[in-house]
Coordinates of C-alpha atoms in Angstrom, one line a residue:
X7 CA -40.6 -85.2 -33.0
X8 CA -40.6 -81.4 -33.2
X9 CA -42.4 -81.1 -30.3
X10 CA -40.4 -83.3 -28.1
X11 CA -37.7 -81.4 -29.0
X12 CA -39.4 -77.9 -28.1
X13 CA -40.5 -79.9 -24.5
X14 CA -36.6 -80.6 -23.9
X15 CA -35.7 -76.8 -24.5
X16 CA -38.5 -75.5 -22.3
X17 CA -37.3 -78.6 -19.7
X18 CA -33.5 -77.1 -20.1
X19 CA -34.7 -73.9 -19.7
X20 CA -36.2 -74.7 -16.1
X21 CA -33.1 -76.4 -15.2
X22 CA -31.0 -73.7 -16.3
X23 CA -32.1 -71.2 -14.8
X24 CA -31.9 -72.3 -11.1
X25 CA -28.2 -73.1 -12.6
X26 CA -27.4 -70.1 -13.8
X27 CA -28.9 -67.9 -10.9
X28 CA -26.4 -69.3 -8.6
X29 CA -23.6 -69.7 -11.1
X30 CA -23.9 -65.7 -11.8
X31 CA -24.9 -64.5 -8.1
X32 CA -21.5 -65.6 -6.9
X33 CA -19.1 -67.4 -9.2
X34 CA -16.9 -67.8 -5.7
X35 CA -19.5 -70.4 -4.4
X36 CA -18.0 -73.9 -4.4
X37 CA -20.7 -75.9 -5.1
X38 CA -22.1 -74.5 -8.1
X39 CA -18.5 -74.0 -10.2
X40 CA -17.5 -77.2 -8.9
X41 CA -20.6 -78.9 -10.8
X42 CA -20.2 -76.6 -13.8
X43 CA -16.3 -77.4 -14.0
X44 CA -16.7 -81.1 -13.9
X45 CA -19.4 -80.9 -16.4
X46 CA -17.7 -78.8 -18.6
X47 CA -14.9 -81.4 -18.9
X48 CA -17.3 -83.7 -19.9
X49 CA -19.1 -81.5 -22.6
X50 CA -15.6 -80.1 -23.5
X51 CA -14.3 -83.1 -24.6
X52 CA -17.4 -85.0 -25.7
X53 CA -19.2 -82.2 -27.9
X54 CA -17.0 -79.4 -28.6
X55 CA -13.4 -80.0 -28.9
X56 CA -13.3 -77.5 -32.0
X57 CA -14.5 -74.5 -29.8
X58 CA -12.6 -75.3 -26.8
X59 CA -9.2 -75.4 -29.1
X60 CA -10.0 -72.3 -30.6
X61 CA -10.7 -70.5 -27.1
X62 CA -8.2 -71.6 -25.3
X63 CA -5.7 -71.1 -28.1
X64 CA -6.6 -67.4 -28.3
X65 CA -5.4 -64.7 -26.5
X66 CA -8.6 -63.3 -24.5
X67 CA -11.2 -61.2 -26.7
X68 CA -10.9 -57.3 -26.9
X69 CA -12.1 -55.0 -24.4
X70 CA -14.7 -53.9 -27.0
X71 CA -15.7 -57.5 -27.7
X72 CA -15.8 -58.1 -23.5
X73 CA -18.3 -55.4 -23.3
X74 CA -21.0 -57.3 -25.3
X75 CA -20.4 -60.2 -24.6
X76 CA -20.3 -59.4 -20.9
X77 CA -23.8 -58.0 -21.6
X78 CA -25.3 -61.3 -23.0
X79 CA -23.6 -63.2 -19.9
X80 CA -25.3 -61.0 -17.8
X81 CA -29.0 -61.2 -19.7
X82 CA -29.3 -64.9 -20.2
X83 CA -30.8 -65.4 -17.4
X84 CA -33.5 -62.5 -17.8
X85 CA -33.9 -63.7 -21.7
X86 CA -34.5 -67.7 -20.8
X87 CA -36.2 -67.4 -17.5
X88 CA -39.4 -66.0 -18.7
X89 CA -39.6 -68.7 -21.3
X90 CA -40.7 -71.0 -18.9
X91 CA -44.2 -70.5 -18.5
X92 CA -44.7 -69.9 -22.0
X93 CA -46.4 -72.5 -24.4
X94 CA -44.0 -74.7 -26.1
X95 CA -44.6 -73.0 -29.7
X96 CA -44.2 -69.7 -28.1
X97 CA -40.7 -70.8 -26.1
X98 CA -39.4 -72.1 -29.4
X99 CA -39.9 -69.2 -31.2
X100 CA -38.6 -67.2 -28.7
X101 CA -35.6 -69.1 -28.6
X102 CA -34.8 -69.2 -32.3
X103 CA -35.8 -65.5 -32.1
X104 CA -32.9 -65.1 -29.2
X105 CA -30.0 -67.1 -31.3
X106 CA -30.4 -65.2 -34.2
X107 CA -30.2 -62.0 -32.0
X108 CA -26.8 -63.8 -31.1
X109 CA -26.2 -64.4 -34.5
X110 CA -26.7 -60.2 -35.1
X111 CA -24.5 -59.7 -32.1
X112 CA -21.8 -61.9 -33.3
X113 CA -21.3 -60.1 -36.4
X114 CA -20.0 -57.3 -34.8
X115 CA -17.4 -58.9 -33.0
X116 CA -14.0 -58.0 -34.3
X117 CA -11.4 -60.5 -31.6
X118 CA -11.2 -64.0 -33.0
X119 CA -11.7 -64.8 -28.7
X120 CA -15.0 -63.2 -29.1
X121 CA -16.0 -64.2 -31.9
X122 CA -15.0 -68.1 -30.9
X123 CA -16.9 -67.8 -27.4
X124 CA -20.0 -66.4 -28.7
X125 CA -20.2 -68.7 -31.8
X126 CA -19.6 -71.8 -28.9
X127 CA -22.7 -70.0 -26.7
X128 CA -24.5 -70.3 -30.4
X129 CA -24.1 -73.7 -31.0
X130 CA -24.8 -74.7 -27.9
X131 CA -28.6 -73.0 -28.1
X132 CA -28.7 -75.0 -31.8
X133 CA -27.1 -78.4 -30.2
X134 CA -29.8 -78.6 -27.1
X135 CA -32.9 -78.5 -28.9
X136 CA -31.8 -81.5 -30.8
X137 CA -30.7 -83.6 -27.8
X138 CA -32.5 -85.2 -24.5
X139 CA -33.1 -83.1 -21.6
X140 CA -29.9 -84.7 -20.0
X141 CA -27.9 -84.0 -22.3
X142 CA -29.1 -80.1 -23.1
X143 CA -29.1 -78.9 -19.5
X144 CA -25.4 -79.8 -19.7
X145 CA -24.6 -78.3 -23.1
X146 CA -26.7 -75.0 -22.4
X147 CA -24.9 -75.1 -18.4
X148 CA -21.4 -75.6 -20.0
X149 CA -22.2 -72.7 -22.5
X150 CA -23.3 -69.9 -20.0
X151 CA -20.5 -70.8 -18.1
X152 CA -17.7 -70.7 -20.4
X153 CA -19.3 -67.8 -21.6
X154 CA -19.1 -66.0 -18.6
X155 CA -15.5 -66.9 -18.2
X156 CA -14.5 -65.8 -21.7
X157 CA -13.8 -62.0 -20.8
X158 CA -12.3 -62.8 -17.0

């Protein structure tokens, strides 16, 4: 069961990442926010109505918060793409490896924004190795997205 789940992380991975690159090449681009905006109504609503209260009941996060988490927008891409033509025990551990790098990360942030937006990128990582591939790409898509939105 373990190892289905690992396949569906590598599998969300793949799909990601051709999501990503054009959400983070040019978030102008109709087609790709248009897909990531009506999936993140779904996800919103269906998986994390906590987070999404939280964010959007916040003021934005501090400058000082932006800054990092602006860097990890930035990186995901770099950090998940090369975990694709890895073995599955290798992505896996990679991946655990990268969410408790998060984890590290969050600790230092001091806005309750920031610290709400990357503990919602967090969960997200957690949430999609537990769940089909279906439903991961969405959850890990809706992250980096609303991620990437949290400092603009």
């Amino acid at each position: 069961m373990s190892r289905r789940s690992s396949l569906t992380v590598l599998v969300v991975l793949a799909a990601s990442g051709a999501l990503i690159a054009g959400c983070t090449s040019s978030s102008s681009t109709p087609t790709t926010p248009a897909t990531s905006a009506s999936v993140s109504a779904t996800s919103a609503s269906a998986s994390a109505p906590a987070s999404s209260t939280a964010a959007g009941s916040s003021t934005k996060p501090s400058a000082a918060d932006c800054v990092t988490i602006n860097k990890i927008s930035s990186g995901v891409v770099t950090v998940l793409e090369p975990l694709q033509s890895e073995s599955t025990a290798k992505a896996t551990a990679a991946l655990k490896a990268y969410v408790a790098t998060l984890t590290a990360q969050a600790a230092t942030l001091t806005s309750p924004a920031g610290k709400a937006a990357l503990g919602s990128f967090i969960t997200a990582f957690e949430k999609a190795q537990t769940e089909t591939t279906a439903q991961a790409t969405t959850t890990v898509t809706t992250a980096i997205g609303n991620l990437a939105s949290a400092c603009s």
